[in-house]
CSV table of C-alpha atoms in Angstrom, one decimal:
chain,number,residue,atom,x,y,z
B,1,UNK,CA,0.0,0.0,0.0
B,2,UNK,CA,3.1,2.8,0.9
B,3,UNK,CA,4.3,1.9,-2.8
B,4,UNK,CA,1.5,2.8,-4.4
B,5,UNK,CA,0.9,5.6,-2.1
B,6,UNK,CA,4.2,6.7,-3.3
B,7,UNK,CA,3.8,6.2,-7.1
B,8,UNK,CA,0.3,8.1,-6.6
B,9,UNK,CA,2.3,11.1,-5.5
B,10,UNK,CA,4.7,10.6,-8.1
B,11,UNK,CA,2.2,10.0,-11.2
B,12,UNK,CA,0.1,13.3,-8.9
B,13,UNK,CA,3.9,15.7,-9.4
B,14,UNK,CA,4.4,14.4,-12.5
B,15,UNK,CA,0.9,15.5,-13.8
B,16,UNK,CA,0.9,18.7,-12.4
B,17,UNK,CA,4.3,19.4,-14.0
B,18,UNK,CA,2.8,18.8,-17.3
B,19,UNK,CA,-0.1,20.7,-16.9
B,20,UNK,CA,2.2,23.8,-16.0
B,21,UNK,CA,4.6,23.7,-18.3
B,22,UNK,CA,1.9,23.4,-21.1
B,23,UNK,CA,-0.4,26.4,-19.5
B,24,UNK,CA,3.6,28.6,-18.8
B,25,UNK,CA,4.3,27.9,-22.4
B,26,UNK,CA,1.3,28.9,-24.1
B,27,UNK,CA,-0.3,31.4,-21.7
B,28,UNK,CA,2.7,32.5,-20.2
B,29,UNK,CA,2.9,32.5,-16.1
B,30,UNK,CA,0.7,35.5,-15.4
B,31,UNK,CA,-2.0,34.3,-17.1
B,32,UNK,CA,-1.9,30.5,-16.0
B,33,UNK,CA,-3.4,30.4,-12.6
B,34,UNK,CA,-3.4,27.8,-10.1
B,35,UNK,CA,-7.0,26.9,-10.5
B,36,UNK,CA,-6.1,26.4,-13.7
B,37,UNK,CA,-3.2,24.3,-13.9
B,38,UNK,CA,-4.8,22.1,-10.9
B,39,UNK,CA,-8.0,21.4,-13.5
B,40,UNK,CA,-5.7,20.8,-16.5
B,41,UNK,CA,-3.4,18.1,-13.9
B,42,UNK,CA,-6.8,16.3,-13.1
B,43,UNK,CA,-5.6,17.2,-9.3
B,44,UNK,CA,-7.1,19.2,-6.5
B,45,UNK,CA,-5.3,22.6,-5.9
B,46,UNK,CA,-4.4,21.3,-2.4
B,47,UNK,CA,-3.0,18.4,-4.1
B,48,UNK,CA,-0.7,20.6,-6.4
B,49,UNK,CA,0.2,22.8,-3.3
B,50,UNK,CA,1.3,19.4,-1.4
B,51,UNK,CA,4.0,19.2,-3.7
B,52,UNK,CA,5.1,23.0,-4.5
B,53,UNK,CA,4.3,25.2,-2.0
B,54,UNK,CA,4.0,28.5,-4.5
B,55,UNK,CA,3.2,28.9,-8.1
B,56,UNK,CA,6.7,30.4,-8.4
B,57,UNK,CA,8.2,27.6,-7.1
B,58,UNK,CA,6.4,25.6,-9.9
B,59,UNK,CA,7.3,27.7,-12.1
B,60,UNK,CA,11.3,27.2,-10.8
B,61,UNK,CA,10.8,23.7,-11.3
B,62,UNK,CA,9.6,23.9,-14.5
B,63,UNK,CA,12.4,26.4,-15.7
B,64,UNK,CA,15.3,24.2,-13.6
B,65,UNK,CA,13.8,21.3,-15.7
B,66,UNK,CA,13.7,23.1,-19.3
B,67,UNK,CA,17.5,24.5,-19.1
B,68,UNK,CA,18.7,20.9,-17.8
B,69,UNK,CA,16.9,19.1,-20.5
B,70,UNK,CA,18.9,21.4,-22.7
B,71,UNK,CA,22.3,21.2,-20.7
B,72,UNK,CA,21.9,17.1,-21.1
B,73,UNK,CA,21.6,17.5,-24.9
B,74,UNK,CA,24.6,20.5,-25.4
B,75,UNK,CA,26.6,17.7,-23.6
B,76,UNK,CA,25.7,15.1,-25.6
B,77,UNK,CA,26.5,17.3,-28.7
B,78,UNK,CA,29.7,18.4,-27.4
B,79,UNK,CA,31.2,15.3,-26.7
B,80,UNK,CA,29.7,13.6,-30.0
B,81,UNK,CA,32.2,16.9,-31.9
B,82,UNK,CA,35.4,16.3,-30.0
B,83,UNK,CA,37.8,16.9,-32.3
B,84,UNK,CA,41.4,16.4,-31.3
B,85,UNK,CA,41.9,18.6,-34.9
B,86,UNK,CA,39.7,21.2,-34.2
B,87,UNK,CA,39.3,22.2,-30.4
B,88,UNK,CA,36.6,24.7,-31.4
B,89,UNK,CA,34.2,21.6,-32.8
B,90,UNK,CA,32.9,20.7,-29.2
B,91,UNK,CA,32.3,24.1,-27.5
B,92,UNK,CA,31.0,25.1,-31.1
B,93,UNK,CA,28.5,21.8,-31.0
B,94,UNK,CA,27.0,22.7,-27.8
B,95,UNK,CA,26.5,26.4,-28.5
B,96,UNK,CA,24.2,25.3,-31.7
B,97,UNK,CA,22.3,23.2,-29.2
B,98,UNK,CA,21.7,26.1,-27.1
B,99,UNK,CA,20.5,28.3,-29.8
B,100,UNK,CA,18.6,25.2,-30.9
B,101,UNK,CA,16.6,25.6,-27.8
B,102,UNK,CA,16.4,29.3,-27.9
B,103,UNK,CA,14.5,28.7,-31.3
B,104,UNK,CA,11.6,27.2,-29.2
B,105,UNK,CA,8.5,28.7,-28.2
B,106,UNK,CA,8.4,27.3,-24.9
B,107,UNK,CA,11.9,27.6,-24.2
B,108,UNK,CA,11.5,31.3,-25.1
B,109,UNK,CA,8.1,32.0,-23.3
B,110,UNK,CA,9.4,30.6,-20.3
B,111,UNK,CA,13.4,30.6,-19.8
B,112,UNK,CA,13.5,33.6,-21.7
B,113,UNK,CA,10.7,35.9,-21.5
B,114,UNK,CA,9.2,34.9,-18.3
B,115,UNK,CA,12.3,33.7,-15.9
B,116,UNK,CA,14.1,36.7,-15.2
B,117,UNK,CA,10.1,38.2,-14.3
B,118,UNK,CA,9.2,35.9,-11.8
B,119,UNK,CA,12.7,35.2,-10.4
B,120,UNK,CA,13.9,38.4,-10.3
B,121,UNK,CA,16.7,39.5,-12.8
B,122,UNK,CA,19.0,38.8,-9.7
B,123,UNK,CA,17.9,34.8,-8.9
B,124,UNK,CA,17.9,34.4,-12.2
B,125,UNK,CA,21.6,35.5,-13.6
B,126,UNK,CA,23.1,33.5,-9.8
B,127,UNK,CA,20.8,30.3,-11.9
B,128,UNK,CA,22.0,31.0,-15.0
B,129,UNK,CA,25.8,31.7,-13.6
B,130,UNK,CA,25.4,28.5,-11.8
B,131,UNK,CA,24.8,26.6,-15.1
B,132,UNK,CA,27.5,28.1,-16.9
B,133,UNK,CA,29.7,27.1,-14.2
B,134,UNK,CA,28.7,23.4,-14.9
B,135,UNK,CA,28.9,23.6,-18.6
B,136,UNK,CA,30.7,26.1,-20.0
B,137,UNK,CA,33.7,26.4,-17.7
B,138,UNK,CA,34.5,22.6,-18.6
B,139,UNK,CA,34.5,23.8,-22.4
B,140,UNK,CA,36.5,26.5,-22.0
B,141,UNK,CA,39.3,24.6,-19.5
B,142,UNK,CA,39.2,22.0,-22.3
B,143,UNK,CA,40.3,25.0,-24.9
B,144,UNK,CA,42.7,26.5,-22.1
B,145,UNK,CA,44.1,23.0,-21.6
B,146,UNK,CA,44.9,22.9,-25.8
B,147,UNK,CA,47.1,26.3,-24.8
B,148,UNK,CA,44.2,28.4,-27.1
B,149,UNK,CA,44.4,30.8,-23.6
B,150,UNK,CA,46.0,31.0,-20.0
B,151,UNK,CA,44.1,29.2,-17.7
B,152,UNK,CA,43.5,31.5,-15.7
B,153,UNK,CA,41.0,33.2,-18.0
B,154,UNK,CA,38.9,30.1,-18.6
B,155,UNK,CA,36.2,31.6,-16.1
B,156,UNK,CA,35.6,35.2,-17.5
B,157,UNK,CA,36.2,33.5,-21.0
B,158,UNK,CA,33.1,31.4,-20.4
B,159,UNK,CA,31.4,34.5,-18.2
B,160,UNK,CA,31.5,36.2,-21.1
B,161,UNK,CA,30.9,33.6,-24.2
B,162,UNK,CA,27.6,33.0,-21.7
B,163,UNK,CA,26.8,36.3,-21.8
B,164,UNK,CA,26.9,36.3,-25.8
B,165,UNK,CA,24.9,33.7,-26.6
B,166,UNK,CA,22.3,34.7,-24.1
B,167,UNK,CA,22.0,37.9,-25.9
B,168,UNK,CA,21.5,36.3,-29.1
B,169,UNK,CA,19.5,33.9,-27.6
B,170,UNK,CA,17.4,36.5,-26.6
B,171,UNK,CA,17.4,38.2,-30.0
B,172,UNK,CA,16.0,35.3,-31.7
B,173,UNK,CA,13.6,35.2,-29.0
B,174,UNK,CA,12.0,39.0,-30.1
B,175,UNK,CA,12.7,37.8,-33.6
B,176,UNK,CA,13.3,42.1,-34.1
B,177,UNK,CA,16.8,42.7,-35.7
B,178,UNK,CA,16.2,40.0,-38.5
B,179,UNK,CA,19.0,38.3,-37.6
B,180,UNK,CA,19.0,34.5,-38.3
B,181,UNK,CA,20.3,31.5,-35.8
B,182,UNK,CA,22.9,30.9,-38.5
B,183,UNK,CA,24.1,34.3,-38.4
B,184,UNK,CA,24.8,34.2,-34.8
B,185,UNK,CA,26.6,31.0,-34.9
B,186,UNK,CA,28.6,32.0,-37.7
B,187,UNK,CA,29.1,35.2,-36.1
B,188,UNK,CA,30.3,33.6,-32.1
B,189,UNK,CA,32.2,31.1,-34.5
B,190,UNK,CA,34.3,33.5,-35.4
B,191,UNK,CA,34.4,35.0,-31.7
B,192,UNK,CA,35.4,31.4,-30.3
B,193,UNK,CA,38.0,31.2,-33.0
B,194,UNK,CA,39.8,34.6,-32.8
B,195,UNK,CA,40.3,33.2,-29.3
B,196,UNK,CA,43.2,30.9,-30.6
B,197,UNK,CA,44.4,33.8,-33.3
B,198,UNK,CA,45.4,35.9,-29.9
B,199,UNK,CA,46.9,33.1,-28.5
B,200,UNK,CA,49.4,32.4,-31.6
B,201,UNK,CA,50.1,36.3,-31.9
B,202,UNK,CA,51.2,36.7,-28.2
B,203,UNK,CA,52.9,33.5,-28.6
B,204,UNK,CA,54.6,35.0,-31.7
């Protein structure tokens, strides 16, 4: 009886995390209310608020589950490109996956457009830091470690390659400057790159 009690609440989480990332992603989170998300779950509200004790926490759940399903598969991509010829092939891999993503409507609605609302523009760069710290330092150690750069700028490095791809990220998200996924991956290509071209003129 306590295992199925168990996989009740489970199969109860699970449903109410579908429910709200539908309702986030096409209504956005100001317009999906509780009531709402509880009747789309097939659950009680008291139900839903037995497992997440807000709306905004939901809706961190949600978010914390969108960007790891993306991390997972920038990984994947990354280590599928290692290229002991081309040190740029992995980092370069993984970034398409990421813009990938940004593509989407529901990554965009709620990652993008809605995460730094409800978060707070402070929560969600320390979330977003946090991620980068996981992925992206690792790429750019990889690149320091194949002498493209010291070391010791591997962090700011990635800080900042982060910080370039969220802002195209975001300008594919407003689809304003009519700037196409392919020109900002051609464009950070050559970013990545001129990383190594510095590296062989100092060394010069």
């Amino acid at each position: 009886m306590a295992k199925r009690t168990s996989e009740q609440a489970a199969e109860t989480r699970e449903a109410v995390l579908r429910a709200a990332r539908q309702l986030f992603a096409s209504q956005g989170y100001s317009a999906a209310s509780v009531t709402a998300i509880a009747e789309a779950a097939g659950v009680t509200k008291g139900a839903l608020f037995h497992h997440f004790t807000s709306k905004e926490e939901l809706f961190l759940q949600i978010w914390r589950d969108l960007q790891l399903e993306m991390d997972v598969e920038a990984r994947a991509a990354g280590l599928a490109a290692l290229d002991r010829s081309d040190p740029f092939a992995a980092f370069l891999a993984g970034s398409r996956v990421y813009l990938d993503w940004a593509s989407r409507p529901e990554y965009q609605r709620i990652v993008l457009a809605d995460g730094p609302s409800v978060l707070g523009p402070a929560r969600w760069h320390q979330l977003e830091f946090e991620l980068g710290n996981g992925t992206l330092v690792p790429g750019t150690d990889y690149l320091a470690g194949r002498g493209l750069f010291p070391k010791s700028m591997s962090v700011p490095v990635a800080l900042m390659l982060q910080a370039s791809l969220n802002a195209s990220a975001y300008a594919l998200a407003q689809g304003k400057l009519g700037i196409s996924k392919e020109q900002f991956l051609e464009t950070f290509e050559r970013l990545l790159r001129g990383l190594g071209q510095t590296s062989s003129r100092s060394a010069g």
